[in-house]
mmCIF file of C-alpha atoms in Angstrom:
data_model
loop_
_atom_site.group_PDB
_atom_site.id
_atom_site.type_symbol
_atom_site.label_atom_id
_atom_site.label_comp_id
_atom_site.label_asym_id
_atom_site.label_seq_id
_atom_site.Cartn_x
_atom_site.Cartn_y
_atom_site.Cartn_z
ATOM 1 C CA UNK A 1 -4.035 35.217 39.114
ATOM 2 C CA UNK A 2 -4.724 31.736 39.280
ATOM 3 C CA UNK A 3 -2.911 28.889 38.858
ATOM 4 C CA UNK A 4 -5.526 27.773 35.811
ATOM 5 C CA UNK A 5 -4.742 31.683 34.644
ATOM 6 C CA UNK A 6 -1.145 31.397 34.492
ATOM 7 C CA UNK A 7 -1.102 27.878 32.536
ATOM 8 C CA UNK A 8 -3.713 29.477 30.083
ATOM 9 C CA UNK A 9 -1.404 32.639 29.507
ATOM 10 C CA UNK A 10 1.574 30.226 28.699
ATOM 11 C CA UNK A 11 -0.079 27.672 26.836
ATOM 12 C CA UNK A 12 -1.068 31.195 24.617
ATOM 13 C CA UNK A 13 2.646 32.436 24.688
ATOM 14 C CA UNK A 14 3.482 29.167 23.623
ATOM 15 C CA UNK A 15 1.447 28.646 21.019
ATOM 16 C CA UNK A 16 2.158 31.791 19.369
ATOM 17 C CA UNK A 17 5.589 30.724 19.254
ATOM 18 C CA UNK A 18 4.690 27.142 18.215
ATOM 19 C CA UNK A 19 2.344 28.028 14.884
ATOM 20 C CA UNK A 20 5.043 30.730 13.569
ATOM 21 C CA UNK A 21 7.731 27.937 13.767
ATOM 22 C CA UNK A 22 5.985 25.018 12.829
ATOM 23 C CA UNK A 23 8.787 22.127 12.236
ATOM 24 C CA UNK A 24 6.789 19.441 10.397
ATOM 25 C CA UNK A 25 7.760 15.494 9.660
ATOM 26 C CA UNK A 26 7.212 14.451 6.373
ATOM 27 C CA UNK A 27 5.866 11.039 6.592
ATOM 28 C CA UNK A 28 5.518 11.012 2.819
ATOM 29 C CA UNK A 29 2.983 7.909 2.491
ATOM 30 C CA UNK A 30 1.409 8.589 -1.161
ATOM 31 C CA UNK A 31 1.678 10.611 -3.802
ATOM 32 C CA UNK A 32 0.115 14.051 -2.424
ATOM 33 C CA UNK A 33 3.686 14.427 -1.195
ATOM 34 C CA UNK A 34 5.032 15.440 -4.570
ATOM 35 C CA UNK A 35 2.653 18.593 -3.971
ATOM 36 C CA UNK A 36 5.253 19.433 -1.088
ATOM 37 C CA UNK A 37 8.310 20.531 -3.228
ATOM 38 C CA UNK A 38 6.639 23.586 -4.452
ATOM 39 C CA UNK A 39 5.088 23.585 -1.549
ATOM 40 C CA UNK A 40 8.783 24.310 -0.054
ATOM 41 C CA UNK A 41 10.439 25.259 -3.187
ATOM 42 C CA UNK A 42 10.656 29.033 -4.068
ATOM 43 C CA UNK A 43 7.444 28.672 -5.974
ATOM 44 C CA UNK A 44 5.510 29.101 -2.669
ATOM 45 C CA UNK A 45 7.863 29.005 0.079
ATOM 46 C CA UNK A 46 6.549 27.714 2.989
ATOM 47 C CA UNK A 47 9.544 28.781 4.957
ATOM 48 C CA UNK A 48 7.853 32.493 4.958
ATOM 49 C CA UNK A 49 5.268 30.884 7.106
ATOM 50 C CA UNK A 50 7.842 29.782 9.671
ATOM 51 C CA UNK A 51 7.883 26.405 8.707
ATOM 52 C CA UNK A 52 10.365 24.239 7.762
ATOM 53 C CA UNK A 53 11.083 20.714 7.771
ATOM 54 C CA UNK A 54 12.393 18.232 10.485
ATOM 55 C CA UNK A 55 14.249 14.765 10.293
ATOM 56 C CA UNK A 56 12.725 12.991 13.308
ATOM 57 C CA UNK A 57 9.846 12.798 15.067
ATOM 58 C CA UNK A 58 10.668 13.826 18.493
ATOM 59 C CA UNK A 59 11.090 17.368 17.422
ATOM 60 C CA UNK A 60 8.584 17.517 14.541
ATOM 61 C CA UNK A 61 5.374 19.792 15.394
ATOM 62 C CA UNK A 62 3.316 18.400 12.580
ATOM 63 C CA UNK A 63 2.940 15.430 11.067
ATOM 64 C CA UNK A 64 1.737 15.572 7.207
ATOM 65 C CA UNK A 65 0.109 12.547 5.926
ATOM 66 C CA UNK A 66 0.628 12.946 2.334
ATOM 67 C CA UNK A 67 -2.053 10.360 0.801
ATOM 68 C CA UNK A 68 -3.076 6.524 1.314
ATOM 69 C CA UNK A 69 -1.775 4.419 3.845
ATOM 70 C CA UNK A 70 -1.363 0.570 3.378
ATOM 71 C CA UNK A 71 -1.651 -1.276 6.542
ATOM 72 C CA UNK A 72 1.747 -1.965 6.695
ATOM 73 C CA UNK A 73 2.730 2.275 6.462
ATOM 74 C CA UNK A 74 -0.059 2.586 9.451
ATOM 75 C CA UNK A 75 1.837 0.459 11.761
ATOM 76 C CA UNK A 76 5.096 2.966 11.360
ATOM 77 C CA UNK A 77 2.641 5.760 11.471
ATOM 78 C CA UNK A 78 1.135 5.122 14.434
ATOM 79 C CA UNK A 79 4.401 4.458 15.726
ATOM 80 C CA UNK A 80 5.710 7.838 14.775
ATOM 81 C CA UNK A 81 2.381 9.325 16.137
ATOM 82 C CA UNK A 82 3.351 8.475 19.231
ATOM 83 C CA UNK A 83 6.773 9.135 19.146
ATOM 84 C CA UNK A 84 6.554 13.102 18.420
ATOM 85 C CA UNK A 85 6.323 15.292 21.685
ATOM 86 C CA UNK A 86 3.397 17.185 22.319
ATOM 87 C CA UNK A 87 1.238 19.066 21.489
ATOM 88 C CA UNK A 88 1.302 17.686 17.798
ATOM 89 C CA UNK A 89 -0.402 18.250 14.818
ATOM 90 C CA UNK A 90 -2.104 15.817 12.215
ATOM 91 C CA UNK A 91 -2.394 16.922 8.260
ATOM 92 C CA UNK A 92 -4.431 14.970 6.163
ATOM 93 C CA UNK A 93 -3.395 15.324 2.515
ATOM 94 C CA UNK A 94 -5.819 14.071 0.025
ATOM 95 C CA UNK A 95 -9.247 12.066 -0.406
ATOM 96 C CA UNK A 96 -7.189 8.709 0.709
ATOM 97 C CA UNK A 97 -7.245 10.240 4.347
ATOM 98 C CA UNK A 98 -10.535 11.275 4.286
ATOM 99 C CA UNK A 99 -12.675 8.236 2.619
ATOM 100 C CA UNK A 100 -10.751 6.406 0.904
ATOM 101 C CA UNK A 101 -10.234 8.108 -2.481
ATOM 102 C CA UNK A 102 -9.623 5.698 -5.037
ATOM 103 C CA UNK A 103 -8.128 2.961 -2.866
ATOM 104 C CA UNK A 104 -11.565 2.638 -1.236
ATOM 105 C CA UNK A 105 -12.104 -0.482 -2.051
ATOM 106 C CA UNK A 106 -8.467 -1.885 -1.768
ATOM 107 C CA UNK A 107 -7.525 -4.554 0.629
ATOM 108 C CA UNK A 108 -4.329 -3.072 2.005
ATOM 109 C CA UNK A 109 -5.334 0.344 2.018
ATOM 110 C CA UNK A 110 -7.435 2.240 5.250
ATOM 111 C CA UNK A 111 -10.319 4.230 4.431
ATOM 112 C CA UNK A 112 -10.632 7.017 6.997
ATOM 113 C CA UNK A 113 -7.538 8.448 8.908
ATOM 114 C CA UNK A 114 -9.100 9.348 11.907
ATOM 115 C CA UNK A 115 -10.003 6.864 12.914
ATOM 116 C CA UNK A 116 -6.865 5.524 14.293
ATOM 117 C CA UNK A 117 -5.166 9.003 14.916
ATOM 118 C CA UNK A 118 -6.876 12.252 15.334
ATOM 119 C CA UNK A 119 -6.767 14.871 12.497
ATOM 120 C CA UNK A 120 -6.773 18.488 12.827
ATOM 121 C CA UNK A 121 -6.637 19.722 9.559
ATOM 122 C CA UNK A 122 -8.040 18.022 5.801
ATOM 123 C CA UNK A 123 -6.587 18.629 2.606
ATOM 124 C CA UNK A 124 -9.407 17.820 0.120
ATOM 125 C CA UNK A 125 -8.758 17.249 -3.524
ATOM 126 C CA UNK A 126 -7.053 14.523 -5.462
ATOM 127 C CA UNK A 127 -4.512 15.632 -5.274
ATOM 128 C CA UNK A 128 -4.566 18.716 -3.650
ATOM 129 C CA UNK A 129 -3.455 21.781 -5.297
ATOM 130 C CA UNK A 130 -0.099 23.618 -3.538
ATOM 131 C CA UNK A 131 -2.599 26.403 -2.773
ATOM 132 C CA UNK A 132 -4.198 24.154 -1.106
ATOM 133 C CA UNK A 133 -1.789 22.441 0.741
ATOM 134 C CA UNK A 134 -0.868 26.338 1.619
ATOM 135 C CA UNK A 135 -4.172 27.171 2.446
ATOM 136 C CA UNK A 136 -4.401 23.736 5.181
ATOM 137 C CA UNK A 137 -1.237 25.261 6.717
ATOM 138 C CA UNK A 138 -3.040 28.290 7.448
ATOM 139 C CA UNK A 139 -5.630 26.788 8.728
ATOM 140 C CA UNK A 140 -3.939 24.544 10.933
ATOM 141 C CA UNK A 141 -2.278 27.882 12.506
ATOM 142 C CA UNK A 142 -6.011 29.458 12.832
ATOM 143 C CA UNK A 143 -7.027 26.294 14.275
ATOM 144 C CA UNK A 144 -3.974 26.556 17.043
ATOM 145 C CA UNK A 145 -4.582 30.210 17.404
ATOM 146 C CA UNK A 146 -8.009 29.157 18.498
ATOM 147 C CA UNK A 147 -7.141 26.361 20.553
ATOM 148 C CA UNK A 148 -9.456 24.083 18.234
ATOM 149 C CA UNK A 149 -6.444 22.179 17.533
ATOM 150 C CA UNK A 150 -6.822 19.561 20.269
ATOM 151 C CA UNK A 151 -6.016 16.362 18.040
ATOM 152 C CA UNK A 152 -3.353 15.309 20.810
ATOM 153 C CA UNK A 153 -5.530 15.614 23.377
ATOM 154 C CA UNK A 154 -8.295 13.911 21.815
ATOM 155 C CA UNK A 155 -6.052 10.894 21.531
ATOM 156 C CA UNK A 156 -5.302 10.791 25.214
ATOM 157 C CA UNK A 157 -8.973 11.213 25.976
ATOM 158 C CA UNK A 158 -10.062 8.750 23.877
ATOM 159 C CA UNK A 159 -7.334 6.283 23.805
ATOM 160 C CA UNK A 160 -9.178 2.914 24.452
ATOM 161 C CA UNK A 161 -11.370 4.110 21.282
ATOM 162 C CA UNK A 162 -8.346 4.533 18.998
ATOM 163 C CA UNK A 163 -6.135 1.946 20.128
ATOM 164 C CA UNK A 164 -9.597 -0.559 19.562
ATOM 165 C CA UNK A 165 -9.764 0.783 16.094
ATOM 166 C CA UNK A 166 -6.194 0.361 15.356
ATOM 167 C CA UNK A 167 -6.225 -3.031 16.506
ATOM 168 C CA UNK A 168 -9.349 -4.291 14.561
ATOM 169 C CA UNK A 169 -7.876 -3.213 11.279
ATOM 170 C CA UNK A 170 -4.402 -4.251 12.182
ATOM 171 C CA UNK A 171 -4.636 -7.014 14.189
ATOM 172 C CA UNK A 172 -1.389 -6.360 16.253
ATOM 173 C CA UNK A 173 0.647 -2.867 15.929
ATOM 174 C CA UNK A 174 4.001 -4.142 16.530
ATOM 175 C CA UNK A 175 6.007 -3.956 13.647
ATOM 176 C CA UNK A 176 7.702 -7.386 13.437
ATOM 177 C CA UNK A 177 9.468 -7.565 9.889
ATOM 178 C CA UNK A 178 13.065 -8.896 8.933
ATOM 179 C CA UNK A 179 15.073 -6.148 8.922
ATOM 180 C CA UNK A 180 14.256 -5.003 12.505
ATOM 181 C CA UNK A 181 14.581 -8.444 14.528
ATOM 182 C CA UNK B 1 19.774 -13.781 -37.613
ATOM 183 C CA UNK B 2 17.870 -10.873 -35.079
ATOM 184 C CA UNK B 3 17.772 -11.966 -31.610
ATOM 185 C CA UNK B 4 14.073 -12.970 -31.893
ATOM 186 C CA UNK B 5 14.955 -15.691 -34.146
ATOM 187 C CA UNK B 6 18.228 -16.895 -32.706
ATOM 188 C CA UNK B 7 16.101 -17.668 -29.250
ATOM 189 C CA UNK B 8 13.203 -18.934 -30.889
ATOM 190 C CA UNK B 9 15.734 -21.242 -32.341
ATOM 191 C CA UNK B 10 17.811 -21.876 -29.791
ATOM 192 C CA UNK B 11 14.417 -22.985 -27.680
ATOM 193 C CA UNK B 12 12.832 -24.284 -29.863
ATOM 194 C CA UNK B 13 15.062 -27.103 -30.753
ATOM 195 C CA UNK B 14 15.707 -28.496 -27.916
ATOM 196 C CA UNK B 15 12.668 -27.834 -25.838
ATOM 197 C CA UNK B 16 9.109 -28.972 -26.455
ATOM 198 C CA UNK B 17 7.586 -25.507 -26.750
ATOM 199 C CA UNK B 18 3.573 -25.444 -25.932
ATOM 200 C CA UNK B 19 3.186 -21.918 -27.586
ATOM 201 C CA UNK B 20 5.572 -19.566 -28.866
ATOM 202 C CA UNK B 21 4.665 -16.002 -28.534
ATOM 203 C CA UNK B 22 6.768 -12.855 -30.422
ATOM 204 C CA UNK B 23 5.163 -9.774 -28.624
ATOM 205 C CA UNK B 24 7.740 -7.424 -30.178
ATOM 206 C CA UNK B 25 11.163 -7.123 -31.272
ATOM 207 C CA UNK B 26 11.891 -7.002 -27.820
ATOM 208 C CA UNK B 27 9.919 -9.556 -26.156
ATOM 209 C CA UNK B 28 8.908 -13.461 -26.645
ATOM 210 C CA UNK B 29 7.078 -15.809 -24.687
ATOM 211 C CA UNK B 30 8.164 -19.492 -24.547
ATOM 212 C CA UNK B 31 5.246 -21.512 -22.734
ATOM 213 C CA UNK B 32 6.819 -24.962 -21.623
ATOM 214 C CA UNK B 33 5.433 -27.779 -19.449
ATOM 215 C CA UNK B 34 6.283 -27.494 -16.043
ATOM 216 C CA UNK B 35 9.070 -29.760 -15.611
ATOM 217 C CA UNK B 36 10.985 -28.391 -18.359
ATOM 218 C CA UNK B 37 11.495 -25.154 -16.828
ATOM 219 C CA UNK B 38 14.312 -25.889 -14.499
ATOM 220 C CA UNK B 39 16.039 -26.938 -17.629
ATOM 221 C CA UNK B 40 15.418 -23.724 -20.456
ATOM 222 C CA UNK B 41 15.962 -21.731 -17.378
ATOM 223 C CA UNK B 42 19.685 -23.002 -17.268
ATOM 224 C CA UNK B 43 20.144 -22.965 -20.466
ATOM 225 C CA UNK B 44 19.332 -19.676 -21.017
ATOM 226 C CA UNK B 45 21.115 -18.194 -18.382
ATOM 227 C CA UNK B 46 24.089 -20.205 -19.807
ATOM 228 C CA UNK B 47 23.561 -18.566 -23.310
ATOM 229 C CA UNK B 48 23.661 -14.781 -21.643
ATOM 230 C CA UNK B 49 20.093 -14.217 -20.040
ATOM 231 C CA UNK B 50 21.845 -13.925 -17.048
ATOM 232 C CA UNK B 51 19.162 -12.082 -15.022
ATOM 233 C CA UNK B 52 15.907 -12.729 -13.355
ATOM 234 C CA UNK B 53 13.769 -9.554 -14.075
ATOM 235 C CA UNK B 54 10.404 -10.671 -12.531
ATOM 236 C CA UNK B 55 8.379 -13.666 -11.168
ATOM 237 C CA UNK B 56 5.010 -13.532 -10.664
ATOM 238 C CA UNK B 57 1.752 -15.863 -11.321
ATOM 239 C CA UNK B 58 -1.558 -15.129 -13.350
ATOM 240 C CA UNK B 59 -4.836 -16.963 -11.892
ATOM 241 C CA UNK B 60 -7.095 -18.857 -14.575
ATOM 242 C CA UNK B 61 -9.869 -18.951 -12.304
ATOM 243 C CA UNK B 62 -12.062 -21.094 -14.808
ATOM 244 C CA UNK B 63 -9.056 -23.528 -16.362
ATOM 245 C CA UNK B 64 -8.628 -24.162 -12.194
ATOM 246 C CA UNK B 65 -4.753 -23.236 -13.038
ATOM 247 C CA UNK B 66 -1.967 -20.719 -12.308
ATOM 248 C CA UNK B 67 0.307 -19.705 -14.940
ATOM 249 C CA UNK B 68 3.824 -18.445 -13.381
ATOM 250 C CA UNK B 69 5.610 -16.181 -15.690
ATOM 251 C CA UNK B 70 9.582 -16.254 -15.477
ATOM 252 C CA UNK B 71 11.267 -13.130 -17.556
ATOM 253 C CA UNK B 72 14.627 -13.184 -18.020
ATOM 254 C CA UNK B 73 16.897 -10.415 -19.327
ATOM 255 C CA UNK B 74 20.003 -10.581 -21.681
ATOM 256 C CA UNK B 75 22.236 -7.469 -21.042
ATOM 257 C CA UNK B 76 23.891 -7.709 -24.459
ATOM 258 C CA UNK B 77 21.085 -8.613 -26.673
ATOM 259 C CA UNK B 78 18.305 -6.276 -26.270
ATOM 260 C CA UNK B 79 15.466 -9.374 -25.877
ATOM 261 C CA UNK B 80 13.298 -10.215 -23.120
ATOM 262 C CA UNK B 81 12.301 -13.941 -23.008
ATOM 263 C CA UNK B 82 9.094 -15.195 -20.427
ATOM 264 C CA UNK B 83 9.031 -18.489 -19.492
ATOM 265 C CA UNK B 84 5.451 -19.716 -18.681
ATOM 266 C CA UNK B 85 3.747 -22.932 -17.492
ATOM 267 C CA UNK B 86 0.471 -23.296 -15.813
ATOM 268 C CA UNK B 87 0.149 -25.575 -12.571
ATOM 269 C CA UNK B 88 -2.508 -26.560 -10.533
ATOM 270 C CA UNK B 89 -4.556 -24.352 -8.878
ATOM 271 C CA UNK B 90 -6.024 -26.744 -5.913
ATOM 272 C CA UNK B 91 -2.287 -27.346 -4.694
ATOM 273 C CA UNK B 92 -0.147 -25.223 -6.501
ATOM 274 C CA UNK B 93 3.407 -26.164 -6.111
ATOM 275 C CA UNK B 94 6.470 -25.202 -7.805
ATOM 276 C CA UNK B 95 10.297 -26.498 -7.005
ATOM 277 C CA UNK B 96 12.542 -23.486 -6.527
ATOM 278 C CA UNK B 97 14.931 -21.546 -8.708
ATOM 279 C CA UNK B 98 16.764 -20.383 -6.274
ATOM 280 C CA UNK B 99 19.814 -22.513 -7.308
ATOM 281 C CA UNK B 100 19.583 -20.756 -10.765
ATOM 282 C CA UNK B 101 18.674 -17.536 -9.983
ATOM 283 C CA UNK B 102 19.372 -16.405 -6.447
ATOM 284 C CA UNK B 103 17.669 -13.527 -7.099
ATOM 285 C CA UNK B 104 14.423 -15.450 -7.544
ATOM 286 C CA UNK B 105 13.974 -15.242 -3.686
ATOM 287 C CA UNK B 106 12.172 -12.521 -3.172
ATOM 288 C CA UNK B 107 9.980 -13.264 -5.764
ATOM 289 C CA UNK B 108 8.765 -16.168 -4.859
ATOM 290 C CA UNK B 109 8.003 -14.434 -1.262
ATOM 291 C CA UNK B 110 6.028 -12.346 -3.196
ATOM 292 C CA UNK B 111 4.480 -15.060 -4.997
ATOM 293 C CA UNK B 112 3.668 -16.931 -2.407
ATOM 294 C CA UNK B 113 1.939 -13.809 -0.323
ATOM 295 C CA UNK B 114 -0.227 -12.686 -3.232
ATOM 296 C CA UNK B 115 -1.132 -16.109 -4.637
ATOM 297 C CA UNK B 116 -0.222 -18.849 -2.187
ATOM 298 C CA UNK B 117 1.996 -20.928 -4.718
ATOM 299 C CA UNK B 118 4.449 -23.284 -2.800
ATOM 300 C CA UNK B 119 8.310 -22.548 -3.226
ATOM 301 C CA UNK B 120 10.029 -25.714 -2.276
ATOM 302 C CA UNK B 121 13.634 -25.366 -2.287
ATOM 303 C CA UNK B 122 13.567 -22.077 -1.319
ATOM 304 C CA UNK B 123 14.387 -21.749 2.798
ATOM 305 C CA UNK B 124 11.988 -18.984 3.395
ATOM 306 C CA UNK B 125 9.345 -18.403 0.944
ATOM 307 C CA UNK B 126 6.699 -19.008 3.295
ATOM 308 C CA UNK B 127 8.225 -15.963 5.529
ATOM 309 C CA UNK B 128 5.870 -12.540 5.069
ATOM 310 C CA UNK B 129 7.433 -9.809 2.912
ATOM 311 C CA UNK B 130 4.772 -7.342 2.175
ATOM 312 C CA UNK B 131 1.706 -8.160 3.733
ATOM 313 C CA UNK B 132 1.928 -8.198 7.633
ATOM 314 C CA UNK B 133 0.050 -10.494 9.090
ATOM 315 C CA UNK B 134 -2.312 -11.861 6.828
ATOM 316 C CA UNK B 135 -5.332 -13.374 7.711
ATOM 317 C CA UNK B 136 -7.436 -14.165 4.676
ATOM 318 C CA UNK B 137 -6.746 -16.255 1.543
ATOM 319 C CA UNK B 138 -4.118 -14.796 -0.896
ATOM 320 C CA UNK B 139 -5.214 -11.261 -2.015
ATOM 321 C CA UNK B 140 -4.444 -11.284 -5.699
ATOM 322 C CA UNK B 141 -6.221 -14.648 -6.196
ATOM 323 C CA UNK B 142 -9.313 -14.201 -8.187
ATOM 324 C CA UNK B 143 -11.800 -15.628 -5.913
ATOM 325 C CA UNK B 144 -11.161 -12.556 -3.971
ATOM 326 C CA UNK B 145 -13.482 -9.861 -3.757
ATOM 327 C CA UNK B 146 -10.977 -6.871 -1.959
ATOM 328 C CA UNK B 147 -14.216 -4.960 -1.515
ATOM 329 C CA UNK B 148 -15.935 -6.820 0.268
ATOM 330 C CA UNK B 149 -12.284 -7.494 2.500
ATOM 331 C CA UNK B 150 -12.069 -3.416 2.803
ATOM 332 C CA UNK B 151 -15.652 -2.848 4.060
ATOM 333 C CA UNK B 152 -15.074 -6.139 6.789
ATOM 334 C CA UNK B 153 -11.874 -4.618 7.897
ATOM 335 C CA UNK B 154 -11.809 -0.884 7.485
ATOM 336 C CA UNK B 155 -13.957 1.894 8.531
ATOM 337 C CA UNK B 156 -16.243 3.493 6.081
ATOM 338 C CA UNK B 157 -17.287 7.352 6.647
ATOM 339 C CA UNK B 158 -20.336 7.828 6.382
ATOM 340 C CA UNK B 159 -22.782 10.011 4.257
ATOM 341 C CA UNK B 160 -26.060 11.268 4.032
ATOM 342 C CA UNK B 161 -27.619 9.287 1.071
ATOM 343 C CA UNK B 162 -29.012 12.095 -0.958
ATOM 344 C CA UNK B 163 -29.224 11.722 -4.425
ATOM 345 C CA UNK B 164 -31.899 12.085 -7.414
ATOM 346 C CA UNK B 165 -31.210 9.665 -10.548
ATOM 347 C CA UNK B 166 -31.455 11.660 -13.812
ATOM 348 C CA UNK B 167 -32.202 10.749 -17.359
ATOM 349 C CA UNK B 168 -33.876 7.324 -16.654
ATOM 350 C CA UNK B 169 -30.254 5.929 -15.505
ATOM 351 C CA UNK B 170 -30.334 2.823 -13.788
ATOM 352 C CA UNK B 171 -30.491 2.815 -9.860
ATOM 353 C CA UNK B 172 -27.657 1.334 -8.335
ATOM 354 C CA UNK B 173 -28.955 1.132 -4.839
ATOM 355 C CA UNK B 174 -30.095 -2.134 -5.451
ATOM 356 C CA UNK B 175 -27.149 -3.473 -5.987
ATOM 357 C CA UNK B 176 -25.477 -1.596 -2.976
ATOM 358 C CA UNK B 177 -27.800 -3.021 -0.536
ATOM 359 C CA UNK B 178 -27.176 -7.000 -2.168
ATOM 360 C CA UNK B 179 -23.459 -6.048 -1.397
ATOM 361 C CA UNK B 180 -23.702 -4.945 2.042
ATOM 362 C CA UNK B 181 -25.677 -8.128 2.568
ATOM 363 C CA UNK B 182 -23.078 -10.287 1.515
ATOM 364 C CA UNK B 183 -20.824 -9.011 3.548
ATOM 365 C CA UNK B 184 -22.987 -9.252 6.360
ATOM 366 C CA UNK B 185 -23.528 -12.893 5.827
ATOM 367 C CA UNK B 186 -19.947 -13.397 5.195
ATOM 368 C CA UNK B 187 -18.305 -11.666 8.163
ATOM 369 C CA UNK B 188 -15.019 -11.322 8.361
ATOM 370 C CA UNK B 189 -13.368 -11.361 5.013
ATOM 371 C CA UNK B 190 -13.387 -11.446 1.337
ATOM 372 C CA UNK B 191 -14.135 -14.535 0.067
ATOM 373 C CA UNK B 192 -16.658 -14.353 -2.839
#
């Protein structure tokens, strides 16, 4: 075999591994993250899908953005982003993270999520329902069993395009406030 | 004597009250002229409405004036009392009352960010709290159009524009395109 061959069979041993244990960081941004407590909860139980929730970002799989994001939250998310090892996954939770929703015409609130980090998987609704927010998990695992999940790699590839974006919204993505000097 | 009478009275006697307002049982509204308010602030914190609940300002776009709402909060009578006065909108000023109510600070940040009234008095009011690194005139003020700010600044996705208007209903394309002109012409930001 190959050297290509070999990496391929890993990368699919590993992500077999990777979508049954999915450990995801709740960046909990807006309000679609009250749908995650029945989400996690007995009601629905997300731990029967392997996954289960982390405390920091260097050993989260997924990060879930649960809903709009003010300029100021973007800053820390993009932060985060790039914080969490790879490969990673992006949830978006919500019509906030896909056009806007109801803050679409709000001065502190982005419009479209992906355009400053990739997205793999869309939540529609407003808010979503937990079957829903079930349903995007499974999809997010189809999407890794089929290697479509390439969000992380689409954010090396395209860097210059996403940092741009980030900065023309943001102006500067340092976070610079009081309690961190 | 309820507690709505005792501070209308109390107030009212020794203050030259603009217009008295009893929302409810629980609530009044004392508007004073704006030197005045150093003083009924004192004096009702002396006489138990010992905390600052909220500060904020309301924009009279057409009297060309802000009017900054003080509430204060008694913890023993069950009575909410907010101070008003109006001040100029062109160069709107207001001296601190920070050496009243420390807890005013933030406030007045806050004040300051959304509205750009002037603090004096207090050290950093002009510091950012919420909004990072503003670059436009104050957001809440009502010469702002946020729309127009949002489709300047933030990405729009975009659709396919298929639609059919029913019933005779009024097109609103029209208007749509007048927007995005505006902002054209305008550039960069959200003033009207």
């Amino acid at each position: 075999m190959t050297k290509e061959e070999v990496d391929r069979k890993w990368w699919e041993i590993g992500d077999f591994f990777r979508r049954n244990s999915l450990w995801m960081l709740m960046y909990c941004t807006g309000c679609c993250a009250i749908e995650l407590p029945p989400a996690m909860t007995s009601a629905y139980d997300m731990e029967r899908l392997g996954m289960g929730p982390m405390a920091t970002p260097r050993q989260a799989d997924v990060l879930l953005v649960t809903g709009y994001l003010s300029l100021k939250t973007l800053r820390r998310l993009i932060y985060t982003y790039e914080q969490m090892s790879e490969p990673k996954y992006v949830v978006g939770f919500g019509s906030c993270t896909i056009n806007g929703g109801i803050y679409h015409d709000s001065h502190a609130v982005i419009n479209q999520l992906d355009q400053y980090i990739p997205v793999d998987t869309y939540v529609a609704g407003c808010m979503p329902n937990t079957e829903a927010v079930m349903n995007g998990f499974i999809d997010l695992m189809e999407l890794i069993k089929t290697k479509k999940a390439d969000g992380w790699k689409r954010y090396h590839e395209n860097y210059e395009w996403y940092k741009k974006n980030q900065l023309d919204s943001l102006g500067s993505i340092e976070v610079k406030d009081e309690f961190h000097e | 004597m309820n507690s709505v009478e005792f501070a209308r009275e109390l107030v009212e006697s020794k203050f030259q009250v603009l217009k008295t307002e009893v929302v409810d049982q629980y609530q009044i509204s004392f508007e004073v002229t704006r030197d005045d308010v150093h003083r009924l602030l004192s004096m009702l914190k002396q006489a138990g409405w010992i905390q600052l609940s909220y500060l904020s300002a309301i924009d009279w776009l057409e009297d060309n004036e802000f009017e900054l709402v003080y509430i204060v909060m008694n913890w023993d009578k069950a009575l909410h009392i907010q101070v008003r006065t109006r001040i100029d909108r062109e160069h709107p000023e207001m001296d601190s009352v920070l050496s009243i109510f420390p807890g005013c600070k933030y406030y007045e940040r806050e004040c300051h960010e959304f509205f750009g009234v002037k603090f004096p008095g207090n050290p950093d009011f002009e510091k950012q709290l919420i909004l990072e690194e503003w670059d436009d005139i104050p957001p809440l003020r009502k010469d702002f159009d946020p729309r127009a700010y949002s489709d300047a600044h933030f990405a729009k996705r975009e659709y396919e524009d298929r639609h059919t208007v029913l019933n005779n209903q009024s097109s609103k394309q029209k208007q749509r395109e007048a927007r995005k002109e505006r902002i054209t012409t305008i550039g960069k930001g959200g003033r009207k």
